[in-house]
Amino acid sequence: MVNIRIPATSANLGAGFDALGLAVSMYNYVQMEESDRLEIISEDGAQIPTDENNMIFTAAKDLYEVCGKRLDGMKIVQTNGIPMTRGLGSSSACIVAGLVGANRLLGSPLCTDDLVNLSAQIEGHPDNTAPALLGGIVTAVFDGKRVHWVKQEVFTKLKLAAVIPDFELSTAKARACLPKQIDFKDAVYNLSRAALFSASLLTGKFENLRTGVDDRLHQPYRIGLIPGANEVFDIVYAHGAYAAYISGAGPTIMAIADEENEFFAGKVRFSLENAGLGSWRVAELKIDNTGTEIQDE
Ligand code: HSE
């Protein structure tokens, strides 16, 4: 049995659409072993596909095919700490789990770069899959065939608060609302902010982060699909967040605060209640620098 721990991820980081992402301390756990039939168990009772459409199984099957092997069955036990369809990389976590587990079962024929490439080919963009695999903050460019990436570990005095609503927003719907074309000046607006964000995060110039998360490619279009999001932004900034952005395709809003901002998550929770947004959950997180880990077998 291979035991795997996969972190949740938060993509885009505001302006770095489809390019930046970081891993956070919220996890799915997956156990996998070869079997002559397909058996998929949801340990925590979460509703997941238990047939051949299960994403962990399809990713594992893809890896077997790449390695010239056939996969007919498998036993998969999933424990889902990452909420689904909330912009925290739950699909990428399944893809990465399937690839990493299958690779281990075959004796690790693929290297890290192969896994980064294959996971981005399956997902279509690398900004969740690469940090889920690698941890830290990842800057990634997918050229259609392979991913050019840099992982940087983050040792800053920051904490994150994921403000997670009780409704889902599919990535397909959140991508369908985006414009087909943008102005030249808006492209410049975004690329300058995306570069500012990662440089400022990594060097501790946190006063730049609020400017760095501002963008004109996706958040202005997606915010209309997230009732309550404007109020959430106001609340986290009122409690001293350095920055807040729509996590991935949404609907979660991710806030970044100083480690010394005492009771930040609790104060946000209290203000959400007072604003009639008590159904939103607040999860206090750290950046995960490890990425996907195969635990003791
Ligand atoms: N970069 C992607 C998006 C992340 O914003 O659509 C979600 O998979």
Coordinates of C-alpha atoms and ligand atoms in Angstrom, one line a residue:
M1 CA 0.0 0.0 0.0
V2 CA 1.4 3.4 -0.9
N3 CA 0.4 6.2 1.5
I4 CA 0.4 9.7 0.0
R5 CA -0.3 13.2 1.5
I6 CA -1.2 15.9 -0.9
P7 CA -1.5 19.6 0.0
A8 CA -4.3 22.0 -1.0
T9 CA -3.1 24.8 -3.3
S10 CA -4.1 28.4 -4.0
A11 CA -3.6 29.4 -7.6
N12 CA -3.2 32.8 -9.4
L13 CA -2.3 34.7 -6.2
G14 CA -4.2 37.6 -7.7
A15 CA -2.4 38.8 -10.9
G16 CA -0.5 35.6 -11.7
F17 CA -3.3 34.0 -13.7
D18 CA -2.5 30.4 -14.7
A19 CA 1.2 31.0 -13.6
L20 CA 1.6 31.4 -9.8
G21 CA 0.4 29.1 -7.1
L22 CA 1.3 28.0 -3.6
A23 CA 0.7 25.0 -1.4
V24 CA -1.0 25.3 1.9
S25 CA -1.3 23.2 5.1
M26 CA -4.6 21.5 4.3
Y27 CA -4.3 17.9 3.0
N28 CA -5.9 15.0 1.3
Y29 CA -4.6 11.5 2.2
V30 CA -4.7 8.7 -0.3
Q31 CA -3.7 5.0 0.0
M32 CA -3.3 3.0 -3.2
E33 CA -2.4 -0.5 -4.2
E34 CA -2.8 -2.6 -7.3
S35 CA -5.7 -5.0 -7.4
D36 CA -7.5 -7.1 -10.0
R37 CA -10.6 -5.0 -9.6
L38 CA -11.4 -1.3 -8.9
E39 CA -12.3 -0.6 -5.3
I40 CA -12.6 3.1 -4.2
I41 CA -13.4 4.0 -0.6
S42 CA -14.1 7.4 0.7
E43 CA -12.8 7.2 4.3
D44 CA -14.5 10.5 5.4
G45 CA -17.8 9.8 3.6
A46 CA -17.2 12.7 1.0
Q47 CA -19.2 12.1 -2.2
I48 CA -16.6 10.9 -4.8
P49 CA -16.8 8.9 -8.0
T50 CA -16.1 5.3 -7.1
D51 CA -16.0 4.1 -10.7
E52 CA -13.5 4.5 -13.6
N53 CA -14.2 8.2 -13.7
N54 CA -12.4 8.7 -10.3
M55 CA -9.7 11.2 -11.0
I56 CA -7.1 9.5 -8.9
F57 CA -7.7 6.3 -10.9
T58 CA -7.7 8.0 -14.3
A59 CA -4.4 9.8 -13.5
A60 CA -2.9 6.6 -12.3
K61 CA -4.1 4.9 -15.5
D62 CA -2.5 7.7 -17.6
L63 CA 0.8 7.2 -15.9
Y64 CA 0.7 3.4 -16.5
E65 CA 0.0 4.1 -20.2
V66 CA 2.9 6.5 -20.4
C67 CA 5.1 3.7 -19.0
G68 CA 3.6 1.2 -21.4
K69 CA 1.7 -0.7 -18.7
R70 CA -2.0 -1.5 -18.5
L71 CA -3.9 -0.8 -15.3
D72 CA -7.2 -2.7 -14.9
G73 CA -7.9 -2.4 -11.2
M74 CA -6.7 -0.7 -8.0
K75 CA -7.7 -0.2 -4.4
I76 CA -7.9 3.5 -3.5
V77 CA -8.7 4.8 -0.1
Q78 CA -9.3 8.6 0.0
T79 CA -9.5 10.9 2.9
N80 CA -10.5 14.4 1.7
G81 CA -9.4 17.3 3.8
I82 CA -9.5 19.6 0.8
P83 CA -13.0 20.9 0.1
M84 CA -14.1 20.2 -3.5
T85 CA -14.9 22.9 -6.1
R86 CA -13.9 25.7 -3.8
G87 CA -10.7 27.0 -5.5
L88 CA -8.3 25.1 -3.3
G89 CA -6.9 22.6 -5.9
S90 CA -9.0 19.5 -5.0
S91 CA -8.9 18.2 -8.6
S92 CA -5.2 18.8 -8.9
A93 CA -4.7 17.0 -5.6
C94 CA -6.4 13.9 -7.1
I95 CA -4.4 14.1 -10.3
V96 CA -1.2 14.4 -8.4
A97 CA -2.1 11.6 -6.0
G98 CA -2.9 9.3 -8.9
L99 CA 0.4 10.1 -10.6
V100 CA 2.7 10.0 -7.6
G101 CA 1.0 6.8 -6.3
A102 CA 1.2 5.0 -9.6
N103 CA 4.8 6.1 -10.2
R104 CA 5.8 4.6 -6.8
L105 CA 3.9 1.3 -7.6
L106 CA 5.9 1.0 -10.8
G107 CA 9.2 1.6 -9.0
S108 CA 9.5 5.4 -9.8
P109 CA 10.2 5.3 -13.5
L110 CA 9.3 9.0 -13.9
C111 CA 11.2 11.9 -12.4
T112 CA 9.8 15.1 -10.8
D113 CA 9.9 17.0 -14.1
D114 CA 7.9 14.2 -15.8
L115 CA 5.3 14.4 -13.0
V116 CA 5.1 18.2 -13.2
N117 CA 4.6 17.9 -17.0
L118 CA 2.1 15.1 -17.0
S119 CA 0.0 16.7 -14.2
A120 CA -0.2 20.0 -16.2
Q121 CA -1.1 18.1 -19.4
I122 CA -4.0 16.5 -17.6
E123 CA -5.2 19.6 -15.8
G124 CA -4.5 22.1 -18.6
H125 CA -2.6 24.6 -16.5
P126 CA 0.2 24.1 -14.0
D127 CA -0.6 26.7 -11.2
N128 CA -2.3 24.1 -8.9
T129 CA -0.7 20.9 -10.0
A130 CA 2.9 22.1 -9.8
P131 CA 2.7 23.5 -6.2
A132 CA 0.6 20.4 -5.1
L133 CA 3.6 18.3 -6.2
L134 CA 6.4 20.6 -5.2
G135 CA 5.2 22.7 -2.3
G136 CA 6.2 26.3 -1.6
I137 CA 5.4 29.1 -4.1
V138 CA 5.7 27.9 -7.7
T139 CA 6.1 30.1 -10.8
A140 CA 5.3 28.0 -13.9
V141 CA 4.9 28.4 -17.6
F142 CA 3.2 25.6 -19.5
D143 CA 4.3 25.9 -23.2
G144 CA 1.7 23.3 -24.3
K145 CA 4.1 20.4 -24.0
R146 CA 6.2 20.9 -20.9
V147 CA 6.3 23.1 -17.8
H148 CA 9.1 25.5 -17.1
W149 CA 9.0 26.1 -13.4
V150 CA 10.7 27.4 -10.3
K151 CA 9.8 26.4 -6.8
Q152 CA 10.7 28.7 -3.9
E153 CA 10.3 27.8 -0.3
V154 CA 8.7 30.5 1.8
F155 CA 10.0 31.2 5.3
T156 CA 8.2 34.4 5.9
K157 CA 6.3 35.4 9.0
L158 CA 2.9 35.1 7.3
K159 CA -0.2 33.2 7.9
L160 CA -3.1 32.6 5.5
A161 CA -6.8 32.4 6.1
A162 CA -8.9 30.6 3.6
V163 CA -12.5 32.1 3.7
I164 CA -14.5 29.3 2.2
P165 CA -18.2 29.6 1.3
D166 CA -20.7 26.8 1.5
F167 CA -21.4 26.9 -2.2
E168 CA -19.4 25.5 -5.1
L169 CA -18.1 27.2 -8.2
S170 CA -16.8 25.0 -11.0
T171 CA -13.6 26.0 -12.8
A172 CA -15.4 25.6 -16.1
K173 CA -18.0 28.2 -15.2
A174 CA -15.4 30.5 -13.7
R175 CA -13.3 30.3 -16.9
A176 CA -16.4 30.7 -19.2
C177 CA -17.0 34.2 -17.8
L178 CA -13.6 35.6 -18.8
P179 CA -13.1 37.9 -21.8
K180 CA -11.6 36.5 -25.0
Q181 CA -9.4 39.6 -25.4
I182 CA -7.9 42.3 -23.2
D183 CA -6.3 45.7 -23.7
F184 CA -2.5 46.0 -24.0
K185 CA -2.5 48.2 -20.9
D186 CA -4.4 45.6 -18.9
A187 CA -1.7 43.0 -19.8
V188 CA 1.0 45.3 -18.5
Y189 CA -1.1 46.0 -15.4
N190 CA -1.2 42.3 -14.6
L191 CA 2.3 41.2 -15.5
S192 CA 3.8 44.0 -13.4
R193 CA 1.7 43.1 -10.4
A194 CA 2.3 39.3 -10.7
A195 CA 6.1 40.0 -10.7
L196 CA 5.8 42.4 -7.8
F197 CA 3.8 39.9 -5.8
S198 CA 6.3 37.0 -5.8
A199 CA 9.3 39.3 -5.4
S200 CA 7.6 41.0 -2.4
L201 CA 6.4 37.8 -0.8
L202 CA 9.9 36.3 -1.0
T203 CA 11.8 39.3 0.2
G204 CA 9.4 40.3 3.0
K205 CA 8.2 43.6 1.4
F206 CA 4.6 42.8 2.5
E207 CA 3.3 46.3 2.1
N208 CA 3.4 45.6 -1.7
L209 CA 1.2 42.6 -1.5
R210 CA -2.1 44.4 -1.7
T211 CA -1.0 46.1 -5.0
G212 CA 0.5 42.8 -6.2
V213 CA -2.8 40.9 -6.0
D214 CA -4.8 43.4 -8.0
D215 CA -5.6 42.2 -11.5
R216 CA -7.7 42.9 -14.6
L217 CA -7.7 39.4 -16.1
H218 CA -10.1 37.4 -14.0
Q219 CA -11.1 38.7 -10.5
P220 CA -13.3 41.6 -11.8
Y221 CA -15.3 39.0 -13.9
R222 CA -15.4 36.3 -11.3
I223 CA -16.4 38.3 -8.3
G224 CA -20.0 38.6 -9.7
L225 CA -20.2 34.8 -9.4
I226 CA -19.4 34.9 -5.7
P227 CA -22.2 36.5 -3.6
G228 CA -20.7 38.0 -0.4
A229 CA -17.1 38.2 -1.8
N230 CA -17.0 42.0 -1.7
E231 CA -18.0 41.9 2.0
V232 CA -15.3 39.3 2.7
F233 CA -12.6 41.4 1.1
D234 CA -13.7 44.4 3.2
I235 CA -13.7 42.3 6.4
V236 CA -10.2 40.8 6.0
Y237 CA -8.7 44.1 5.1
A238 CA -10.5 45.7 8.1
H239 CA -8.7 43.2 10.3
G240 CA -5.3 44.1 8.8
A241 CA -4.7 41.5 6.0
Y242 CA -1.8 42.4 3.8
A243 CA -3.6 41.1 0.8
A244 CA -6.6 39.1 -0.3
Y245 CA -7.5 37.5 -3.6
I246 CA -9.9 34.9 -5.2
S247 CA -8.1 31.6 -4.6
G248 CA -7.8 29.8 -8.0
A249 CA -11.1 30.0 -9.9
G250 CA -12.9 30.7 -6.6
P251 CA -15.2 30.9 -4.7
T252 CA -12.7 30.8 -1.7
I253 CA -11.2 34.1 -0.8
M254 CA -7.6 33.8 0.5
A255 CA -6.3 36.4 2.9
I256 CA -2.6 36.9 3.8
A257 CA -1.8 38.3 7.3
D258 CA 1.2 38.8 9.5
E259 CA 1.9 35.9 11.8
E260 CA 1.7 38.4 14.7
N261 CA -1.8 39.6 13.7
E262 CA -3.3 37.9 16.7
F263 CA -6.6 36.2 16.4
F264 CA -6.9 37.2 12.8
A265 CA -9.0 34.2 11.8
G266 CA -11.2 34.5 14.8
K267 CA -11.9 38.2 14.2
V268 CA -12.7 37.5 10.6
R269 CA -15.1 34.7 11.7
F270 CA -16.8 37.0 14.1
S271 CA -17.3 39.8 11.5
L272 CA -18.6 37.3 9.0
E273 CA -21.3 36.3 11.5
N274 CA -22.2 39.9 12.1
A275 CA -22.4 40.6 8.4
G276 CA -24.8 37.6 7.9
L277 CA -22.1 35.5 6.3
G278 CA -21.8 33.0 9.0
S279 CA -22.1 30.1 6.5
W280 CA -18.5 31.0 5.3
R281 CA -15.9 28.9 7.1
V282 CA -12.4 30.3 8.0
A283 CA -9.4 28.0 7.9
E284 CA -6.1 29.3 9.2
L285 CA -3.2 27.9 7.2
K286 CA 0.5 28.1 6.7
I287 CA 2.4 27.8 3.4
D288 CA 3.5 24.1 2.9
N289 CA 7.0 23.9 1.6
T290 CA 7.1 20.1 1.2
G291 CA 4.5 19.3 -1.4
T292 CA 3.3 15.8 -2.0
E293 CA 4.9 13.3 0.3
I294 CA 4.9 9.5 0.2
Q295 CA 4.5 8.5 3.9
D296 CA 5.8 5.4 5.6
E297 CA 4.7 2.3 3.7
Ligands
HSE1 N1 -5.6 29.3 -13.0 C1 -6.9 28.6 -12.9 C2 -8.0 29.5 -13.1 C3 -6.9 27.9 -11.6 O1 -8.0 30.6 -12.5 O2 -9.0 29.2 -13.8 C4 -8.1 27.0 -11.5 O3 -7.9 25.7 -11.9

